Short mmCIF file of N, CA and C in Angstrom, two decimals:
data_model
loop_
_atom_site.label_atom_id
_atom_site.label_comp_id
_atom_site.label_asym_id
_atom_site.label_seq_id
_atom_site.Cartn_x
_atom_site.Cartn_y
_atom_site.Cartn_z
N UNK A 95 -18.41 -41.05 -17.40
CA UNK A 95 -18.03 -39.66 -17.27
C UNK A 95 -16.63 -39.59 -16.69
N UNK A 96 -15.86 -38.65 -17.20
CA UNK A 96 -14.48 -38.49 -16.74
C UNK A 96 -14.25 -37.02 -16.41
N UNK A 97 -13.59 -36.75 -15.29
CA UNK A 97 -13.26 -35.40 -14.87
C UNK A 97 -11.77 -35.35 -14.56
N UNK A 98 -11.07 -34.39 -15.12
CA UNK A 98 -9.64 -34.23 -14.87
C UNK A 98 -9.42 -33.02 -13.98
N UNK A 99 -8.44 -33.13 -13.12
CA UNK A 99 -8.10 -32.03 -12.22
C UNK A 99 -6.64 -31.67 -12.43
N UNK A 100 -6.40 -30.40 -12.55
CA UNK A 100 -5.03 -29.93 -12.76
C UNK A 100 -4.36 -29.70 -11.41
N UNK A 101 -3.09 -30.01 -11.35
CA UNK A 101 -2.29 -29.72 -10.17
C UNK A 101 -1.27 -28.66 -10.55
N UNK A 102 -1.07 -27.71 -9.66
CA UNK A 102 -0.06 -26.69 -9.90
C UNK A 102 1.31 -27.34 -9.83
N UNK A 103 2.17 -27.01 -10.76
CA UNK A 103 3.52 -27.58 -10.76
C UNK A 103 4.59 -26.50 -10.62
N UNK A 104 4.21 -25.26 -10.87
CA UNK A 104 5.14 -24.14 -10.74
C UNK A 104 4.94 -23.47 -9.39
N UNK A 105 6.01 -23.06 -8.74
CA UNK A 105 5.86 -22.38 -7.44
C UNK A 105 5.07 -21.08 -7.57
N UNK A 106 4.36 -20.74 -6.51
CA UNK A 106 3.71 -19.44 -6.40
C UNK A 106 4.80 -18.46 -5.97
N UNK A 107 4.77 -17.25 -6.50
CA UNK A 107 5.83 -16.28 -6.23
C UNK A 107 5.24 -15.05 -5.56
N UNK A 108 5.83 -14.68 -4.43
CA UNK A 108 5.51 -13.43 -3.77
C UNK A 108 6.70 -12.51 -4.00
N UNK A 109 6.49 -11.46 -4.78
CA UNK A 109 7.56 -10.50 -5.07
C UNK A 109 7.42 -9.34 -4.10
N UNK A 110 8.40 -9.21 -3.22
CA UNK A 110 8.36 -8.18 -2.19
C UNK A 110 9.56 -7.26 -2.41
N UNK A 111 9.29 -6.16 -3.06
CA UNK A 111 10.36 -5.19 -3.32
C UNK A 111 11.53 -5.77 -4.07
N UNK A 112 11.28 -6.70 -4.99
CA UNK A 112 12.36 -7.30 -5.76
C UNK A 112 12.89 -8.61 -5.18
N UNK A 113 12.54 -8.94 -3.96
CA UNK A 113 12.92 -10.22 -3.36
C UNK A 113 11.77 -11.19 -3.61
N UNK A 114 12.08 -12.29 -4.25
CA UNK A 114 11.04 -13.27 -4.54
C UNK A 114 11.07 -14.39 -3.52
N UNK A 115 9.91 -14.65 -2.95
CA UNK A 115 9.73 -15.79 -2.06
C UNK A 115 8.91 -16.82 -2.82
N UNK A 116 9.44 -18.03 -2.89
CA UNK A 116 8.78 -19.09 -3.64
C UNK A 116 8.00 -20.00 -2.70
N UNK A 117 6.72 -20.17 -3.02
CA UNK A 117 5.83 -21.01 -2.23
C UNK A 117 5.55 -22.29 -2.99
N UNK A 118 5.32 -23.36 -2.25
CA UNK A 118 5.06 -24.67 -2.84
C UNK A 118 3.89 -24.58 -3.83
N UNK A 119 4.02 -25.29 -4.96
CA UNK A 119 2.94 -25.26 -5.94
C UNK A 119 1.62 -25.78 -5.37
N UNK A 120 1.69 -26.82 -4.58
CA UNK A 120 0.52 -27.41 -3.93
C UNK A 120 0.89 -27.76 -2.50
N UNK A 121 -0.06 -27.61 -1.60
CA UNK A 121 0.14 -27.99 -0.20
C UNK A 121 -1.02 -28.90 0.17
N UNK A 122 -0.70 -30.03 0.79
CA UNK A 122 -1.76 -30.96 1.19
C UNK A 122 -2.59 -30.34 2.30
N UNK A 123 -3.89 -30.53 2.20
CA UNK A 123 -4.83 -29.91 3.13
C UNK A 123 -4.54 -30.17 4.59
N UNK A 124 -4.21 -31.42 4.94
CA UNK A 124 -3.97 -31.74 6.34
C UNK A 124 -2.72 -31.04 6.86
N UNK A 125 -1.68 -30.93 6.03
CA UNK A 125 -0.46 -30.24 6.45
C UNK A 125 -0.72 -28.75 6.65
N UNK A 126 -1.50 -28.18 5.74
CA UNK A 126 -1.84 -26.76 5.84
C UNK A 126 -2.67 -26.51 7.10
N UNK A 127 -3.66 -27.36 7.33
CA UNK A 127 -4.52 -27.18 8.50
C UNK A 127 -3.74 -27.38 9.80
N UNK A 128 -2.83 -28.34 9.83
CA UNK A 128 -2.01 -28.55 11.02
C UNK A 128 -1.16 -27.31 11.31
N UNK A 129 -0.54 -26.76 10.27
CA UNK A 129 0.29 -25.56 10.44
C UNK A 129 -0.56 -24.39 10.89
N UNK A 130 -1.75 -24.25 10.33
CA UNK A 130 -2.64 -23.14 10.70
C UNK A 130 -3.11 -23.29 12.15
N UNK A 131 -3.44 -24.52 12.55
CA UNK A 131 -3.87 -24.77 13.93
C UNK A 131 -2.74 -24.45 14.91
N UNK A 132 -1.50 -24.80 14.56
CA UNK A 132 -0.36 -24.48 15.42
C UNK A 132 -0.19 -22.97 15.56
N UNK A 133 -0.39 -22.25 14.46
CA UNK A 133 -0.30 -20.79 14.51
C UNK A 133 -1.35 -20.23 15.45
N UNK A 134 -2.59 -20.68 15.33
CA UNK A 134 -3.68 -20.19 16.18
C UNK A 134 -3.42 -20.54 17.65
N UNK A 135 -2.98 -21.76 17.90
CA UNK A 135 -2.71 -22.18 19.28
C UNK A 135 -1.59 -21.37 19.90
N UNK A 136 -0.54 -21.11 19.13
CA UNK A 136 0.58 -20.32 19.63
C UNK A 136 0.14 -18.90 19.96
N UNK A 137 -0.70 -18.33 19.12
CA UNK A 137 -1.20 -16.97 19.35
C UNK A 137 -2.02 -16.93 20.64
N UNK A 138 -2.89 -17.92 20.82
CA UNK A 138 -3.72 -17.97 22.03
C UNK A 138 -2.87 -18.19 23.27
N UNK A 139 -1.87 -19.07 23.19
CA UNK A 139 -1.02 -19.40 24.34
C UNK A 139 -0.25 -18.19 24.83
N UNK A 140 0.15 -17.33 23.91
CA UNK A 140 0.90 -16.14 24.29
C UNK A 140 -0.01 -15.09 24.91
N UNK A 141 -1.32 -15.19 24.66
CA UNK A 141 -2.25 -14.22 25.21
C UNK A 141 -2.09 -12.85 24.60
N UNK A 142 -1.59 -12.78 23.38
CA UNK A 142 -1.38 -11.50 22.72
C UNK A 142 -2.66 -11.08 22.03
N UNK A 143 -3.16 -9.92 22.42
CA UNK A 143 -4.34 -9.35 21.77
C UNK A 143 -3.83 -8.44 20.66
N UNK A 144 -3.97 -8.89 19.43
CA UNK A 144 -3.43 -8.14 18.31
C UNK A 144 -4.11 -6.79 18.12
N UNK A 145 -5.27 -6.60 18.75
CA UNK A 145 -5.95 -5.31 18.68
C UNK A 145 -5.48 -4.35 19.76
N UNK A 146 -4.69 -4.85 20.72
CA UNK A 146 -4.23 -4.01 21.82
C UNK A 146 -2.78 -4.35 22.14
N UNK A 147 -1.90 -4.06 21.21
CA UNK A 147 -0.48 -4.41 21.38
C UNK A 147 0.22 -3.55 22.42
N UNK A 148 -0.34 -2.39 22.74
CA UNK A 148 0.28 -1.48 23.70
C UNK A 148 0.47 -2.10 25.07
N UNK A 149 -0.40 -3.01 25.44
CA UNK A 149 -0.32 -3.64 26.76
C UNK A 149 0.38 -4.99 26.73
N UNK A 150 0.77 -5.45 25.56
CA UNK A 150 1.40 -6.77 25.44
C UNK A 150 2.88 -6.70 25.76
N UNK A 151 3.38 -7.80 26.28
CA UNK A 151 4.81 -7.92 26.55
C UNK A 151 5.55 -7.99 25.21
N UNK A 152 6.58 -7.16 25.02
CA UNK A 152 7.30 -7.16 23.74
C UNK A 152 7.83 -8.53 23.33
N UNK A 153 8.28 -9.34 24.28
CA UNK A 153 8.80 -10.66 23.91
C UNK A 153 7.67 -11.56 23.42
N UNK A 154 6.46 -11.41 23.98
CA UNK A 154 5.31 -12.19 23.50
C UNK A 154 4.90 -11.75 22.10
N UNK A 155 4.97 -10.45 21.83
CA UNK A 155 4.64 -9.95 20.50
C UNK A 155 5.66 -10.49 19.49
N UNK A 156 6.93 -10.49 19.88
CA UNK A 156 7.98 -11.03 18.99
C UNK A 156 7.73 -12.51 18.71
N UNK A 157 7.34 -13.26 19.72
CA UNK A 157 7.09 -14.69 19.53
C UNK A 157 5.85 -14.92 18.65
N UNK A 158 4.84 -14.08 18.80
CA UNK A 158 3.65 -14.19 17.96
C UNK A 158 4.01 -13.90 16.50
N UNK A 159 4.79 -12.85 16.27
CA UNK A 159 5.23 -12.52 14.92
C UNK A 159 6.08 -13.65 14.35
N UNK A 160 6.88 -14.26 15.21
CA UNK A 160 7.71 -15.38 14.77
C UNK A 160 6.84 -16.56 14.38
N UNK A 161 5.76 -16.78 15.13
CA UNK A 161 4.82 -17.85 14.80
C UNK A 161 4.21 -17.67 13.42
N UNK A 162 3.89 -16.44 13.07
CA UNK A 162 3.36 -16.16 11.73
C UNK A 162 4.41 -16.49 10.68
N UNK A 163 5.66 -16.09 10.94
CA UNK A 163 6.74 -16.39 10.00
C UNK A 163 6.95 -17.90 9.86
N UNK A 164 6.87 -18.62 10.96
CA UNK A 164 7.03 -20.07 10.90
C UNK A 164 5.93 -20.71 10.06
N UNK A 165 4.70 -20.24 10.26
CA UNK A 165 3.59 -20.76 9.47
C UNK A 165 3.82 -20.51 7.99
N UNK A 166 4.17 -19.28 7.64
CA UNK A 166 4.40 -18.94 6.24
C UNK A 166 5.57 -19.75 5.66
N UNK A 167 6.63 -19.90 6.43
CA UNK A 167 7.80 -20.63 5.95
C UNK A 167 7.49 -22.09 5.66
N UNK A 168 6.55 -22.66 6.38
CA UNK A 168 6.17 -24.06 6.14
C UNK A 168 5.54 -24.25 4.77
N UNK A 169 5.05 -23.16 4.18
CA UNK A 169 4.42 -23.25 2.86
C UNK A 169 5.42 -22.92 1.75
N UNK A 170 6.62 -22.46 2.11
CA UNK A 170 7.62 -22.03 1.13
C UNK A 170 8.53 -23.17 0.71
N UNK A 171 9.20 -22.93 -0.42
CA UNK A 171 10.26 -23.83 -0.83
C UNK A 171 11.46 -23.58 0.08
N UNK A 172 12.35 -24.58 0.26
CA UNK A 172 13.42 -24.49 1.26
C UNK A 172 14.29 -23.23 1.21
N UNK A 173 14.73 -22.80 0.04
CA UNK A 173 15.60 -21.63 -0.03
C UNK A 173 14.89 -20.36 0.47
N UNK A 174 13.65 -20.20 0.09
CA UNK A 174 12.88 -19.04 0.53
C UNK A 174 12.60 -19.13 2.02
N UNK A 175 12.28 -20.33 2.49
CA UNK A 175 12.01 -20.54 3.90
C UNK A 175 13.21 -20.17 4.75
N UNK A 176 14.39 -20.58 4.30
CA UNK A 176 15.63 -20.29 5.04
C UNK A 176 15.85 -18.78 5.16
N UNK A 177 15.67 -18.06 4.07
CA UNK A 177 15.84 -16.61 4.09
C UNK A 177 14.80 -15.96 5.00
N UNK A 178 13.56 -16.40 4.87
CA UNK A 178 12.44 -15.81 5.61
C UNK A 178 12.56 -16.02 7.11
N UNK A 179 13.15 -17.15 7.52
CA UNK A 179 13.27 -17.46 8.94
C UNK A 179 14.59 -17.02 9.56
N UNK A 180 15.57 -16.67 8.75
CA UNK A 180 16.90 -16.38 9.29
C UNK A 180 16.88 -15.13 10.19
N UNK A 181 17.49 -15.30 11.34
CA UNK A 181 17.66 -14.23 12.31
C UNK A 181 19.14 -13.92 12.40
N UNK A 182 19.50 -12.67 12.22
CA UNK A 182 20.89 -12.26 12.34
C UNK A 182 21.09 -11.58 13.68
N UNK A 183 22.17 -11.94 14.35
CA UNK A 183 22.55 -11.24 15.58
C UNK A 183 23.61 -10.23 15.17
N UNK A 184 23.31 -8.96 15.45
CA UNK A 184 24.20 -7.88 15.04
C UNK A 184 24.79 -7.18 16.26
N UNK A 185 25.99 -6.64 16.04
CA UNK A 185 26.61 -5.85 17.10
C UNK A 185 26.21 -4.37 16.93
N UNK A 186 26.81 -3.51 17.75
CA UNK A 186 26.46 -2.09 17.70
C UNK A 186 26.90 -1.43 16.41
N UNK A 187 27.87 -1.99 15.72
CA UNK A 187 28.33 -1.45 14.44
C UNK A 187 27.51 -2.01 13.28
N UNK A 188 26.44 -2.78 13.58
CA UNK A 188 25.54 -3.36 12.59
C UNK A 188 26.17 -4.51 11.80
N UNK A 189 27.23 -5.09 12.33
CA UNK A 189 27.86 -6.25 11.68
C UNK A 189 27.17 -7.53 12.16
N UNK A 190 26.94 -8.45 11.25
CA UNK A 190 26.32 -9.74 11.59
C UNK A 190 27.37 -10.61 12.25
N UNK A 191 27.09 -11.01 13.49
CA UNK A 191 28.00 -11.87 14.23
C UNK A 191 27.67 -13.35 14.05
N UNK A 192 26.39 -13.64 13.99
CA UNK A 192 25.93 -15.03 13.91
C UNK A 192 24.52 -15.02 13.33
N UNK A 193 24.14 -16.11 12.68
CA UNK A 193 22.79 -16.24 12.13
C UNK A 193 22.14 -17.51 12.67
N UNK A 194 20.84 -17.44 12.88
CA UNK A 194 20.06 -18.55 13.45
C UNK A 194 18.73 -18.63 12.71
N UNK A 195 18.08 -19.78 12.82
CA UNK A 195 16.69 -19.89 12.39
C UNK A 195 15.79 -20.10 13.60
N UNK A 196 16.37 -20.43 14.73
CA UNK A 196 15.63 -20.67 15.96
C UNK A 196 15.72 -19.43 16.87
N UNK A 197 14.58 -18.87 17.22
CA UNK A 197 14.55 -17.66 18.04
C UNK A 197 15.19 -17.87 19.41
N UNK A 198 14.91 -18.99 20.04
CA UNK A 198 15.47 -19.24 21.37
C UNK A 198 16.99 -19.32 21.33
N UNK A 199 17.54 -19.94 20.30
CA UNK A 199 18.99 -20.02 20.17
C UNK A 199 19.58 -18.62 19.96
N UNK A 200 18.91 -17.80 19.16
CA UNK A 200 19.38 -16.43 18.93
C UNK A 200 19.32 -15.63 20.23
N UNK A 201 18.25 -15.81 21.00
CA UNK A 201 18.12 -15.09 22.27
C UNK A 201 19.19 -15.53 23.26
N UNK A 202 19.52 -16.80 23.29
CA UNK A 202 20.57 -17.30 24.17
C UNK A 202 21.92 -16.71 23.79
N UNK A 203 22.18 -16.60 22.50
CA UNK A 203 23.43 -16.00 22.02
C UNK A 203 23.52 -14.53 22.45
N UNK A 204 22.42 -13.81 22.28
CA UNK A 204 22.38 -12.39 22.64
C UNK A 204 22.59 -12.22 24.15
N UNK A 205 22.02 -13.13 24.94
CA UNK A 205 22.18 -13.05 26.40
C UNK A 205 23.65 -13.20 26.80
N UNK A 206 24.43 -13.94 26.01
CA UNK A 206 25.85 -14.14 26.31
C UNK A 206 26.75 -13.07 25.69
N UNK A 207 26.19 -12.23 24.83
CA UNK A 207 26.97 -11.21 24.14
C UNK A 207 26.31 -9.84 24.30
N UNK A 208 26.61 -9.14 25.39
CA UNK A 208 26.01 -7.83 25.63
C UNK A 208 26.27 -6.87 24.46
N UNK A 209 25.27 -6.03 24.19
CA UNK A 209 25.40 -5.04 23.12
C UNK A 209 24.99 -5.57 21.75
N UNK A 210 24.45 -6.78 21.72
CA UNK A 210 23.99 -7.34 20.45
C UNK A 210 22.48 -7.33 20.40
N UNK A 211 21.95 -7.50 19.20
CA UNK A 211 20.50 -7.53 19.03
C UNK A 211 20.13 -8.50 17.91
N UNK A 212 18.88 -8.93 17.93
CA UNK A 212 18.37 -9.86 16.91
C UNK A 212 17.60 -9.07 15.86
N UNK A 213 17.89 -9.37 14.60
CA UNK A 213 17.22 -8.70 13.49
C UNK A 213 16.83 -9.77 12.46
N UNK A 214 15.61 -9.67 11.94
CA UNK A 214 15.22 -10.57 10.85
C UNK A 214 16.11 -10.29 9.66
N UNK A 215 16.63 -11.34 9.03
CA UNK A 215 17.48 -11.16 7.85
C UNK A 215 16.68 -10.50 6.73
N UNK A 216 15.43 -10.90 6.58
CA UNK A 216 14.54 -10.28 5.60
C UNK A 216 13.55 -9.43 6.40
N UNK A 217 13.93 -8.18 6.58
CA UNK A 217 13.10 -7.27 7.36
C UNK A 217 11.92 -6.83 6.51
N UNK A 218 10.74 -6.98 7.07
CA UNK A 218 9.51 -6.61 6.36
C UNK A 218 8.59 -5.85 7.30
N UNK A 219 7.88 -4.87 6.75
CA UNK A 219 6.87 -4.20 7.57
C UNK A 219 5.79 -5.22 7.97
N UNK A 220 5.21 -5.02 9.13
CA UNK A 220 4.19 -5.93 9.62
C UNK A 220 3.04 -6.07 8.63
N UNK A 221 2.66 -4.99 7.99
CA UNK A 221 1.54 -5.05 7.04
C UNK A 221 1.83 -6.01 5.89
N UNK A 222 3.09 -6.09 5.47
CA UNK A 222 3.46 -7.01 4.38
C UNK A 222 3.36 -8.45 4.86
N UNK A 223 3.79 -8.71 6.07
CA UNK A 223 3.69 -10.08 6.61
C UNK A 223 2.22 -10.47 6.74
N UNK A 224 1.38 -9.54 7.17
CA UNK A 224 -0.06 -9.82 7.29
C UNK A 224 -0.65 -10.06 5.89
N UNK A 225 -0.25 -9.26 4.91
CA UNK A 225 -0.74 -9.47 3.54
C UNK A 225 -0.29 -10.83 3.00
N UNK A 226 0.93 -11.23 3.31
CA UNK A 226 1.42 -12.56 2.91
C UNK A 226 0.56 -13.65 3.55
N UNK A 227 0.27 -13.48 4.83
CA UNK A 227 -0.54 -14.46 5.54
C UNK A 227 -1.92 -14.58 4.88
N UNK A 228 -2.55 -13.46 4.59
CA UNK A 228 -3.87 -13.48 3.95
C UNK A 228 -3.79 -14.14 2.57
N UNK A 229 -2.74 -13.85 1.81
CA UNK A 229 -2.58 -14.41 0.48
C UNK A 229 -2.41 -15.93 0.56
N UNK A 230 -1.58 -16.39 1.49
CA UNK A 230 -1.32 -17.82 1.64
C UNK A 230 -2.59 -18.56 2.08
N UNK A 231 -3.34 -17.97 2.99
CA UNK A 231 -4.59 -18.61 3.43
C UNK A 231 -5.56 -18.70 2.25
N UNK A 232 -5.63 -17.67 1.45
CA UNK A 232 -6.49 -17.70 0.26
C UNK A 232 -5.98 -18.72 -0.76
N UNK A 233 -4.69 -18.75 -0.94
CA UNK A 233 -4.06 -19.62 -1.93
C UNK A 233 -4.27 -21.10 -1.62
N UNK A 234 -3.98 -21.49 -0.39
CA UNK A 234 -4.03 -22.90 -0.03
C UNK A 234 -5.29 -23.30 0.73
N UNK A 235 -5.98 -22.32 1.27
CA UNK A 235 -7.18 -22.63 2.06
C UNK A 235 -8.46 -22.54 1.26
N UNK A 236 -8.36 -22.38 -0.03
CA UNK A 236 -9.55 -22.35 -0.88
C UNK A 236 -10.28 -21.04 -0.86
N UNK A 237 -9.61 -19.95 -0.51
CA UNK A 237 -10.24 -18.63 -0.56
C UNK A 237 -10.86 -18.20 0.75
N UNK A 238 -10.99 -19.12 1.70
CA UNK A 238 -11.57 -18.78 2.99
C UNK A 238 -10.57 -19.12 4.08
N UNK A 239 -10.74 -18.47 5.21
CA UNK A 239 -9.91 -18.84 6.34
C UNK A 239 -10.23 -20.27 6.73
N UNK A 240 -9.23 -21.04 7.08
CA UNK A 240 -9.53 -22.40 7.52
C UNK A 240 -10.40 -22.37 8.77
N UNK A 241 -11.26 -23.36 8.88
CA UNK A 241 -12.10 -23.42 10.07
C UNK A 241 -11.26 -23.87 11.24
N UNK A 242 -11.61 -23.38 12.40
CA UNK A 242 -10.93 -23.79 13.63
C UNK A 242 -11.99 -24.39 14.53
N UNK A 243 -11.63 -24.71 15.74
CA UNK A 243 -12.62 -25.28 16.65
C UNK A 243 -13.75 -24.30 16.87
N UNK A 244 -14.92 -24.81 17.24
CA UNK A 244 -16.08 -23.93 17.39
C UNK A 244 -15.85 -22.90 18.49
N UNK A 245 -15.01 -23.21 19.47
CA UNK A 245 -14.74 -22.24 20.53
C UNK A 245 -13.87 -21.09 20.05
N UNK A 246 -13.21 -21.28 18.90
CA UNK A 246 -12.33 -20.24 18.39
C UNK A 246 -13.05 -19.23 17.53
N UNK A 247 -14.29 -19.53 17.17
CA UNK A 247 -15.02 -18.60 16.33
C UNK A 247 -16.24 -18.10 17.07
N UNK A 248 -16.68 -16.93 16.69
CA UNK A 248 -17.86 -16.37 17.33
C UNK A 248 -19.10 -16.79 16.57
N UNK A 249 -20.23 -16.69 17.23
CA UNK A 249 -21.48 -17.05 16.57
C UNK A 249 -21.85 -15.94 15.59
N UNK A 250 -22.50 -16.31 14.50
CA UNK A 250 -22.86 -15.29 13.52
C UNK A 250 -23.90 -14.33 14.08
N UNK A 251 -23.88 -13.11 13.60
CA UNK A 251 -24.84 -12.11 14.02
C UNK A 251 -26.21 -12.45 13.44
N UNK A 252 -27.25 -12.13 14.20
CA UNK A 252 -28.61 -12.33 13.69
C UNK A 252 -28.93 -11.27 12.67
N UNK A 253 -29.71 -11.64 11.70
CA UNK A 253 -30.14 -10.69 10.69
C UNK A 253 -31.16 -9.73 11.30
N UNK A 254 -31.07 -8.47 10.96
CA UNK A 254 -32.02 -7.49 11.46
C UNK A 254 -33.37 -7.71 10.80
N UNK A 255 -34.43 -7.39 11.52
CA UNK A 255 -35.77 -7.49 10.95
C UNK A 255 -36.32 -8.90 11.05
N UNK A 256 -37.52 -9.07 10.48
CA UNK A 256 -38.18 -10.36 10.54
C UNK A 256 -38.10 -11.04 9.18
N UNK A 257 -38.06 -12.34 9.23
CA UNK A 257 -38.10 -13.08 7.97
C UNK A 257 -39.53 -13.11 7.46
N UNK A 258 -39.67 -13.08 6.15
CA UNK A 258 -40.99 -13.05 5.57
C UNK A 258 -41.10 -14.08 4.47
N UNK A 259 -42.29 -14.58 4.28
CA UNK A 259 -42.53 -15.51 3.18
C UNK A 259 -43.52 -14.92 2.20
N UNK A 260 -43.65 -13.61 2.22
CA UNK A 260 -44.60 -12.94 1.33
C UNK A 260 -44.21 -13.09 -0.13
N UNK A 261 -45.21 -12.85 -1.00
CA UNK A 261 -44.97 -12.93 -2.44
C UNK A 261 -44.09 -11.79 -2.88
N UNK A 262 -43.26 -12.05 -3.87
CA UNK A 262 -42.41 -10.97 -4.37
C UNK A 262 -43.27 -9.98 -5.13
N UNK A 263 -42.89 -8.69 -5.14
CA UNK A 263 -43.69 -7.69 -5.84
C UNK A 263 -43.85 -8.01 -7.31
N UNK A 264 -42.84 -8.58 -7.94
CA UNK A 264 -42.95 -8.84 -9.37
C UNK A 264 -43.97 -9.94 -9.64
N UNK A 265 -44.07 -10.94 -8.77
CA UNK A 265 -45.03 -12.01 -8.98
C UNK A 265 -46.43 -11.51 -8.70
N UNK A 266 -46.58 -10.66 -7.72
CA UNK A 266 -47.91 -10.16 -7.36
C UNK A 266 -48.48 -9.26 -8.43
N UNK A 267 -47.67 -8.55 -9.17
CA UNK A 267 -48.17 -7.59 -10.14
C UNK A 267 -48.27 -8.15 -11.54
N UNK A 268 -47.79 -9.36 -11.78
CA UNK A 268 -47.80 -9.92 -13.12
C UNK A 268 -49.08 -10.72 -13.32
N UNK A 269 -49.83 -10.36 -14.35
CA UNK A 269 -51.08 -11.08 -14.63
C UNK A 269 -50.78 -12.21 -15.58
N UNK A 270 -51.35 -13.33 -15.27
CA UNK A 270 -51.13 -14.49 -16.14
C UNK A 270 -52.44 -15.00 -16.74
N UNK A 271 -53.54 -14.29 -16.57
CA UNK A 271 -54.81 -14.76 -17.12
C UNK A 271 -54.81 -14.63 -18.62
N UNK A 272 -55.54 -15.49 -19.24
CA UNK A 272 -55.68 -15.43 -20.67
C UNK A 272 -54.63 -16.21 -21.41
N UNK A 273 -53.81 -16.93 -20.72
CA UNK A 273 -52.78 -17.74 -21.40
C UNK A 273 -53.19 -19.16 -21.49
#
């Protein structure tokens, strides 16, 4: 018996308002899981409760969002990754003074240049970044979220009611005599 398996050779394309982000045709499972684990660990380390952002420190929220971008960029082809990760430092007139891919380097530059701010080169609504994350997890994770440590997931809810081993109504009402 012989079984053949196809490998994707063309990049996956995310078209976001006319900007195309190219994702690797295939991602090795261990690399994907390592990147996903780093994303989860970074989110936990920051202590950001995504359901209660009102009480979170804005710099922690920025770092959590950056962690999501880093995870997504690891699945992209280099040119798309560069665009997706690029941070522009702008002045008050909205002119780009410097560009970075490292958030800490951009923050250090801003600290030395009063009146400047950091802006993602590819500005996207949060919902789009979340949709990208869900798509990538489905694409490379086999349709399900990757499993994490047992402490990271909650126990499943119990089914309501009692389990029964009774006969099904269709079997109970079907007569088989005379055959």
